[in-house]
CSV table of C-alpha atoms and ligand atoms in Angstrom, one decimal:
chain,number,residue,atom,x,y,z
A,125,MET,CA,-19.1,-2.9,-25.6
A,126,PRO,CA,-20.6,-2.4,-22.3
A,127,ASP,CA,-19.3,-0.5,-19.5
A,128,GLU,CA,-18.0,-2.4,-16.6
A,129,LEU,CA,-18.5,-0.8,-13.0
A,130,ASN,CA,-15.9,-1.3,-10.3
A,131,PHE,CA,-16.8,0.5,-6.8
A,132,LEU,CA,-14.5,1.4,-3.7
A,133,PRO,CA,-16.8,0.7,-0.9
A,134,SER,CA,-15.2,3.2,1.3
A,135,LEU,CA,-12.4,5.4,0.9
A,136,THR,CA,-12.4,7.1,4.6
A,137,GLY,CA,-9.4,8.5,5.6
A,138,SER,CA,-6.6,7.2,3.6
A,139,PHE,CA,-6.6,10.6,1.3
A,140,ALA,CA,-6.2,13.8,4.0
A,141,LYS,CA,-5.5,16.2,1.4
A,142,PRO,CA,-8.9,18.2,0.2
A,143,ALA,CA,-8.5,18.1,-3.3
A,144,ALA,CA,-11.8,18.1,-5.0
A,145,GLU,CA,-10.7,14.9,-7.0
A,146,ASN,CA,-10.3,12.1,-5.2
A,147,PRO,CA,-7.0,10.3,-5.9
A,148,THR,CA,-7.1,6.7,-6.5
A,149,VAL,CA,-10.3,7.9,-8.6
A,150,GLU,CA,-8.3,10.2,-10.5
A,151,MET,CA,-5.4,7.8,-11.1
A,152,VAL,CA,-7.9,4.8,-12.6
A,153,GLU,CA,-9.8,7.3,-14.4
A,154,ALA,CA,-6.6,8.6,-16.1
A,155,ALA,CA,-5.4,5.1,-16.9
A,156,TYR,CA,-8.5,4.0,-18.9
A,157,ARG,CA,-9.0,7.0,-20.3
A,158,HIS,CA,-5.4,6.2,-22.2
A,159,HIS,CA,-6.7,2.6,-23.0
A,160,GLY,CA,-9.6,3.7,-24.6
A,161,LEU,CA,-11.1,1.3,-21.8
A,162,HIS,CA,-14.3,1.4,-21.2
A,163,TRP,CA,-14.7,1.0,-17.4
A,164,ARG,CA,-15.7,3.1,-14.9
A,165,TYR,CA,-14.4,3.3,-11.0
A,166,ILE,CA,-16.2,5.0,-8.8
A,167,ASN,CA,-15.7,6.1,-5.5
A,168,THR,CA,-18.6,4.7,-2.8
A,169,GLU,CA,-18.2,5.2,1.5
A,170,VAL,CA,-19.7,2.4,3.0
A,171,GLY,CA,-19.2,1.8,6.5
A,172,PRO,CA,-19.0,-1.9,8.4
A,173,GLU,CA,-22.9,-2.1,8.8
A,174,ASN,CA,-23.4,-1.6,5.2
A,175,LEU,CA,-20.9,-3.5,3.9
A,176,GLY,CA,-22.7,-6.8,2.9
A,177,GLU,CA,-25.0,-4.8,1.1
A,178,ALA,CA,-22.9,-3.8,-0.2
A,179,VAL,CA,-20.6,-6.1,-1.4
A,180,ALA,CA,-24.0,-8.4,-2.4
A,181,GLY,CA,-25.2,-5.3,-5.2
A,182,ALA,CA,-21.7,-6.0,-6.6
A,183,ARG,CA,-22.1,-9.6,-7.0
A,184,ALA,CA,-26.2,-8.7,-8.8
A,185,MET,CA,-24.6,-6.0,-11.0
A,186,ASN,CA,-21.9,-8.1,-11.7
A,187,TRP,CA,-19.2,-5.7,-11.0
A,188,ALA,CA,-15.7,-6.4,-11.9
A,189,GLY,CA,-14.2,-6.1,-8.7
A,190,PHE,CA,-13.8,-3.6,-6.2
A,191,ASN,CA,-11.1,-1.7,-3.1
A,192,CYS,CA,-11.5,-1.4,-0.6
A,193,SER,CA,-10.0,0.4,2.5
A,194,LEU,CA,-10.2,1.5,6.5
A,195,PRO,CA,-12.1,-0.3,7.8
A,196,ASN,CA,-13.3,-2.9,6.0
A,197,LYS,CA,-10.0,-4.2,4.8
A,198,VAL,CA,-10.4,-7.1,7.0
A,199,GLU,CA,-14.4,-7.2,7.8
A,200,VAL,CA,-15.2,-7.6,3.7
A,201,ILE,CA,-13.4,-11.5,3.8
A,202,GLN,CA,-16.8,-12.9,5.4
A,203,HIS,CA,-18.7,-11.9,2.8
A,204,ILE,CA,-16.1,-13.2,-0.1
A,205,ASP,CA,-15.3,-16.3,-1.8
A,206,GLY,CA,-11.9,-16.8,-1.2
A,207,LEU,CA,-8.6,-15.7,-0.5
A,208,GLY,CA,-5.4,-15.3,-2.7
A,209,GLU,CA,-1.7,-16.6,-1.6
A,210,SER,CA,-0.5,-13.4,-0.1
A,211,ALA,CA,-4.0,-12.1,1.3
A,212,SER,CA,-4.9,-15.2,2.9
A,213,VAL,CA,-1.1,-14.7,5.2
A,214,ILE,CA,-1.7,-11.1,5.8
A,215,GLY,CA,-5.2,-11.5,7.0
A,216,ALA,CA,-6.2,-8.5,5.0
A,217,VAL,CA,-8.2,-7.7,1.7
A,218,ASN,CA,-7.8,-4.1,-0.1
A,219,CYS,CA,-8.7,-5.6,-4.1
A,220,VAL,CA,-11.7,-8.4,-4.7
A,221,VAL,CA,-11.7,-9.6,-8.0
A,222,ARG,CA,-15.0,-11.6,-9.4
A,223,ARG,CA,-13.1,-15.1,-11.1
A,224,GLY,CA,-16.5,-16.4,-12.9
A,225,GLU,CA,-18.9,-17.2,-10.4
A,226,GLN,CA,-16.8,-15.4,-7.2
A,227,LEU,CA,-15.6,-12.9,-5.6
A,228,ILE,CA,-11.9,-13.1,-4.8
A,229,GLY,CA,-9.7,-11.2,-2.0
A,230,GLU,CA,-6.2,-10.3,-2.9
A,231,ASN,CA,-4.0,-7.7,-1.0
A,232,THR,CA,-2.1,-5.1,-3.3
A,233,ASP,CA,-1.1,-2.2,-1.5
A,234,GLY,CA,2.4,-5.0,-0.6
A,235,LYS,CA,2.9,-6.1,-4.3
A,236,GLY,CA,2.7,-2.3,-5.3
A,237,PHE,CA,5.4,-1.5,-2.8
A,238,LEU,CA,7.2,-4.3,-3.9
A,239,LYS,CA,7.0,-4.0,-7.7
A,240,SER,CA,8.4,0.1,-7.2
A,241,LEU,CA,10.7,-1.6,-4.7
A,242,GLU,CA,12.4,-4.3,-7.6
A,243,GLU,CA,12.5,-0.8,-10.4
A,244,ILE,CA,15.4,-0.4,-7.7
A,245,VAL,CA,16.8,-2.9,-5.8
A,246,ASP,CA,16.2,-7.3,-5.7
A,247,PRO,CA,15.0,-7.7,-2.4
A,248,ALA,CA,15.7,-11.8,-2.2
A,249,GLY,CA,18.6,-11.9,0.2
A,250,LYS,CA,18.8,-8.0,1.3
A,251,ARG,CA,18.0,-7.5,5.4
A,252,ILE,CA,15.2,-4.9,5.9
A,253,VAL,CA,14.2,-2.3,8.2
A,254,MET,CA,11.0,-1.3,8.8
A,255,PHE,CA,8.8,1.3,11.3
A,256,GLY,CA,5.1,0.4,11.6
A,257,ALA,CA,2.7,-2.5,12.1
A,258,GLY,CA,-0.2,-1.6,10.6
A,259,GLY,CA,-2.4,-3.0,7.4
A,260,ALA,CA,0.7,-1.2,5.3
A,261,ALA,CA,3.1,-2.7,7.5
A,262,ARG,CA,2.4,-5.9,7.3
A,263,ALA,CA,1.3,-6.4,3.1
A,264,ILE,CA,4.7,-5.3,2.8
A,265,GLY,CA,6.4,-7.6,5.1
A,266,VAL,CA,5.1,-10.6,4.2
A,267,GLU,CA,5.9,-9.2,0.3
A,268,VAL,CA,9.3,-8.6,1.0
A,269,ALA,CA,9.3,-11.4,2.5
A,270,LEU,CA,8.3,-14.0,0.0
A,271,ALA,CA,10.1,-12.3,-2.4
A,272,GLY,CA,13.7,-13.6,-0.4
A,273,ALA,CA,14.5,-10.7,2.6
A,274,THR,CA,16.1,-13.0,4.4
A,275,HIS,CA,15.9,-11.0,8.0
A,276,ILE,CA,13.1,-8.6,8.2
A,277,THR,CA,13.7,-6.0,11.7
A,278,ILE,CA,10.3,-4.4,13.0
A,279,VAL,CA,10.3,-1.0,14.3
A,280,ASN,CA,6.5,-0.4,16.5
A,281,ARG,CA,5.7,2.1,19.1
A,282,SER,CA,3.0,-0.3,20.2
A,283,GLU,CA,4.8,-3.7,21.3
A,284,GLU,CA,1.8,-6.1,20.8
A,285,ARG,CA,1.5,-4.7,17.1
A,286,GLY,CA,5.3,-5.1,16.8
A,287,GLN,CA,4.9,-8.7,18.3
A,288,GLU,CA,2.2,-10.4,16.0
A,289,LEU,CA,3.6,-8.8,12.9
A,290,MET,CA,6.6,-10.3,13.7
A,291,ALA,CA,5.0,-13.7,14.7
A,292,LEU,CA,3.6,-13.6,11.0
A,293,VAL,CA,6.7,-13.4,8.8
A,294,ASN,CA,8.3,-15.6,11.2
A,295,ASP,CA,5.3,-18.1,10.9
A,296,LYS,CA,3.9,-17.6,7.3
A,297,THR,CA,6.8,-16.2,5.5
A,298,PRO,CA,10.7,-18.0,4.7
A,299,ALA,CA,11.9,-15.1,6.4
A,300,GLU,CA,13.9,-14.4,9.7
A,301,ALA,CA,12.1,-10.7,11.7
A,302,ALA,CA,13.2,-9.8,14.8
A,303,PHE,CA,10.9,-7.0,16.6
A,304,GLU,CA,12.4,-3.6,18.5
A,305,LYS,CA,10.1,-1.3,20.4
A,306,TRP,CA,10.6,2.2,18.8
A,307,ASP,CA,11.7,4.2,21.6
A,308,GLY,CA,13.0,7.5,20.5
A,309,ASP,CA,15.5,7.7,18.0
A,310,HIS,CA,16.6,4.1,15.7
A,311,SER,CA,19.9,3.4,14.4
A,312,VAL,CA,20.0,1.2,11.9
A,313,THR,CA,23.1,-1.3,12.7
A,314,ASP,CA,25.4,-2.0,9.5
A,315,GLY,CA,24.8,-4.3,7.0
A,316,VAL,CA,21.2,-3.1,6.4
A,317,ASP,CA,19.6,-2.5,2.8
A,318,VAL,CA,15.9,-1.4,2.9
A,319,VAL,CA,14.9,1.4,5.2
A,320,ILE,CA,11.1,1.4,5.5
A,321,ASN,CA,8.6,3.7,6.6
A,322,ALA,CA,5.3,2.0,6.5
A,323,THR,CA,3.3,4.0,9.5
A,324,SER,CA,1.7,7.8,8.6
A,325,ILE,CA,4.1,9.8,10.2
A,326,GLY,CA,4.4,12.1,7.7
A,327,LEU,CA,0.9,12.1,5.4
A,328,TYR,CA,-0.4,15.6,5.2
A,329,PRO,CA,-1.9,17.4,6.9
A,330,ASP,CA,1.3,17.2,9.3
A,331,VAL,CA,3.7,17.4,6.4
A,332,ASP,CA,6.4,18.3,9.0
A,333,ALA,CA,5.9,15.5,11.7
A,334,ARG,CA,9.9,14.0,12.2
A,335,LEU,CA,10.3,9.5,12.0
A,336,ALA,CA,12.2,9.1,15.1
A,337,LEU,CA,15.4,7.8,12.9
A,338,ASN,CA,19.0,8.9,13.4
A,339,LEU,CA,19.8,9.9,10.3
A,340,ASP,CA,23.6,9.8,10.8
A,341,SER,CA,23.2,5.7,10.7
A,342,LEU,CA,21.7,5.8,7.2
A,343,SER,CA,24.9,5.2,4.8
A,344,ALA,CA,25.0,6.5,1.1
A,345,ASP,CA,24.0,2.0,0.1
A,346,MET,CA,20.8,1.8,2.0
A,347,VAL,CA,17.7,2.7,-0.4
A,348,VAL,CA,15.1,4.7,1.8
A,349,ALA,CA,11.3,3.8,0.8
A,350,ASP,CA,8.3,5.9,2.5
A,351,VAL,CA,4.7,4.7,2.0
A,352,ILE,CA,2.9,8.4,2.3
A,353,PRO,CA,2.4,9.0,-1.2
A,354,ASN,CA,0.9,12.9,-0.2
A,355,PRO,CA,3.2,14.1,-0.1
A,356,PRO,CA,5.7,12.2,-1.9
A,357,GLN,CA,8.5,14.3,-0.5
A,358,THR,CA,8.5,13.2,3.0
A,359,ARG,CA,11.1,14.5,5.2
A,360,LEU,CA,12.6,11.8,5.4
A,361,ILE,CA,12.5,11.6,2.2
A,362,ARG,CA,14.6,14.6,1.5
A,363,ASP,CA,16.7,13.3,4.5
A,364,ALA,CA,17.8,10.3,2.8
A,365,GLN,CA,18.3,11.9,0.0
A,366,ALA,CA,20.6,13.9,1.5
A,367,ARG,CA,22.4,11.8,2.7
A,368,GLY,CA,23.1,10.2,-0.2
A,369,CYS,CA,20.2,7.3,-0.2
A,370,LYS,CA,18.7,6.2,-2.6
A,371,VAL,CA,14.8,6.6,-2.8
A,372,LEU,CA,11.7,5.1,-3.1
A,373,ASP,CA,8.2,7.6,-2.7
A,374,GLY,CA,4.7,6.6,-1.7
A,375,LEU,CA,3.3,7.5,-5.3
A,376,GLY,CA,5.4,4.3,-6.7
A,377,MET,CA,3.4,1.7,-4.3
A,378,LEU,CA,-0.2,3.2,-5.0
A,379,VAL,CA,0.9,3.3,-8.8
A,380,ASN,CA,1.4,-0.1,-9.1
A,381,GLN,CA,-1.8,-1.4,-6.4
A,382,GLY,CA,-3.2,0.2,-8.9
A,383,ILE,CA,-1.8,-1.3,-12.3
A,384,THR,CA,-2.2,-5.0,-10.9
A,385,GLY,CA,-5.9,-4.3,-9.6
A,386,ILE,CA,-6.8,-3.1,-12.9
A,387,GLU,CA,-5.2,-6.4,-14.9
A,388,TYR,CA,-7.0,-8.1,-12.0
A,389,TRP,CA,-10.4,-6.8,-13.2
A,390,THR,CA,-9.9,-5.6,-17.1
A,391,GLY,CA,-6.3,-8.4,-18.6
A,392,VAL,CA,-4.8,-5.0,-19.4
A,393,THR,CA,-1.2,-4.0,-18.9
A,394,VAL,CA,-1.7,-0.3,-17.8
A,395,ASP,CA,1.0,2.7,-18.5
A,396,GLY,CA,2.1,3.7,-14.6
A,397,GLY,CA,3.3,6.8,-16.6
A,398,VAL,CA,0.2,7.9,-16.9
A,399,MET,CA,-1.1,7.4,-13.3
A,400,ARG,CA,1.8,8.4,-11.7
A,401,THR,CA,1.8,11.9,-13.5
A,402,ARG,CA,-2.2,12.7,-12.8
A,403,LEU,CA,-1.7,12.3,-8.9
A,404,GLU,CA,2.0,14.4,-9.3
A,405,GLU,CA,-1.0,16.8,-10.2
A,406,LEU,CA,-3.1,16.6,-8.0
A,407,PHE,CA,-0.6,16.8,-4.9
A,408,SER,CA,1.5,19.6,-6.7
A,409,VAL,CA,4.6,17.7,-7.2
B,721,LIG,P1,-2.7,1.3,10.4
B,721,LIG,O1,-3.5,2.5,11.1
B,721,LIG,O2,-3.2,-0.1,10.0
B,721,LIG,O3,-1.0,1.7,11.7
B,721,LIG,C1,-0.5,2.9,11.3
B,721,LIG,C2,1.1,2.3,11.5
B,721,LIG,O4,1.7,3.9,11.3
B,721,LIG,C3,1.4,1.8,12.9
B,721,LIG,O5,2.1,0.9,13.4
B,721,LIG,C4,1.7,2.8,14.2
B,721,LIG,O6,1.7,2.3,15.9
B,721,LIG,C5,2.8,3.7,13.2
B,721,LIG,N1,2.2,5.3,13.5
B,721,LIG,C6,1.0,6.6,13.2
B,721,LIG,N2,1.6,7.4,13.9
B,721,LIG,C7,2.7,7.0,14.8
B,721,LIG,C8,3.3,8.0,15.7
B,721,LIG,N3,3.0,9.4,15.7
B,721,LIG,N4,4.2,7.6,16.1
B,721,LIG,C9,4.7,6.2,15.8
B,721,LIG,N5,4.0,5.1,14.9
B,721,LIG,C10,2.7,6.4,14.3
B,721,LIG,O7,-2.0,1.7,9.0
B,721,LIG,P2,-1.9,1.6,7.5
B,721,LIG,O8,-0.9,0.8,8.3
B,721,LIG,O9,-3.1,1.2,6.8
B,721,LIG,O10,-1.3,2.6,7.1
B,721,LIG,C11,-0.4,3.8,7.5
B,721,LIG,C12,0.3,4.7,6.3
B,721,LIG,O11,0.4,4.0,4.7
B,721,LIG,C13,-0.1,5.8,5.9
B,721,LIG,O12,-0.5,6.6,6.4
B,721,LIG,C14,-0.9,5.3,4.8
B,721,LIG,O13,-1.9,6.0,3.5
B,721,LIG,C15,-0.2,4.6,3.8
B,721,LIG,N6,-0.7,4.0,2.7
B,721,LIG,C16,-0.4,3.7,1.6
B,721,LIG,C17,-0.6,3.5,0.6
B,721,LIG,C18,-0.1,3.7,-1.3
B,721,LIG,O14,-0.1,3.3,-2.0
B,721,LIG,N7,1.5,4.9,-1.2
B,721,LIG,C19,-0.8,2.4,0.5
B,721,LIG,C20,-1.7,1.9,1.6
B,721,LIG,C21,-1.4,2.8,3.1
B,721,LIG,P3,0.9,2.1,17.1
B,721,LIG,O15,0.8,0.1,16.0
B,721,LIG,O16,2.6,1.5,17.9
B,721,LIG,O17,-0.7,2.7,16.6
């Protein structure tokens, strides 16, 4: 069987830990090896100025698809043929899939988060507080809203981005969203079921950075989730654990977006445990 190639246009800035190996490549290749899949997943750094040519190259070589990261997630849309439902609502693509002659853009970030959240709690009917309004927050906000969350409070430093995400959720999903400007320690109100950090606070090397949150407002019946994959045990996760909350680290999101991408490209549902183990080795968990 001929090898198929997936490529990854840009991983710049996604992972700051100076690991010898690229974590996403290592994670996906571990799954390929485990399942005997004769596929390859390679990392190439492509800036916005060469993105069109890179996508044309992938098309010419019949690649099954590719992931893309900042700064290419929005720009790539003009070079492909269509969008999946949530990518179209989110307005960003992190995973491109060849379907017949077409390259279709999907967004697996939010789907990955949702899958890992659903292992702990079904978001349907739940009230959510989410810190952040960047790319990850947009993907998560849209997916949890489409999965039936009733109310999402978006807490963000920049008012403009926060308002924009609030409007997106209110206009394009059945959920109700509100925006609160992040000014000092935020207190989570009673009745909130899930608290999510979708900012980059806590990402290596700023591992001691503190999320401005009144920890006394957390209660043991809340789920606290963090998108930060490196380190997985963020300060927020440790603080929430100490208060008896159920916690969800950023590795779950990373692994599950990988599973979904591989499923799109190969049709095979791979074992997430193998992928998580490889990431834990890299991040010395
Ligand atoms: P963006 O740059 O699009 O957004 C960053 C967000 O963090 C913004 O809301 C920004 O607020 C906020 N922020 C950053 N620093 C601070 C600070 N000091 N105080 C308050 N708010 C702050 O990044 P992404 O959304 O793409 O990524 C966010 C994180 O998600 C990254 O760390 C990334 O590693 C992680 N991620 C994890 C994935 C996984 O699979 N586990 C997948 C994708 C992303 P403002 O709008 O005010 O600037």
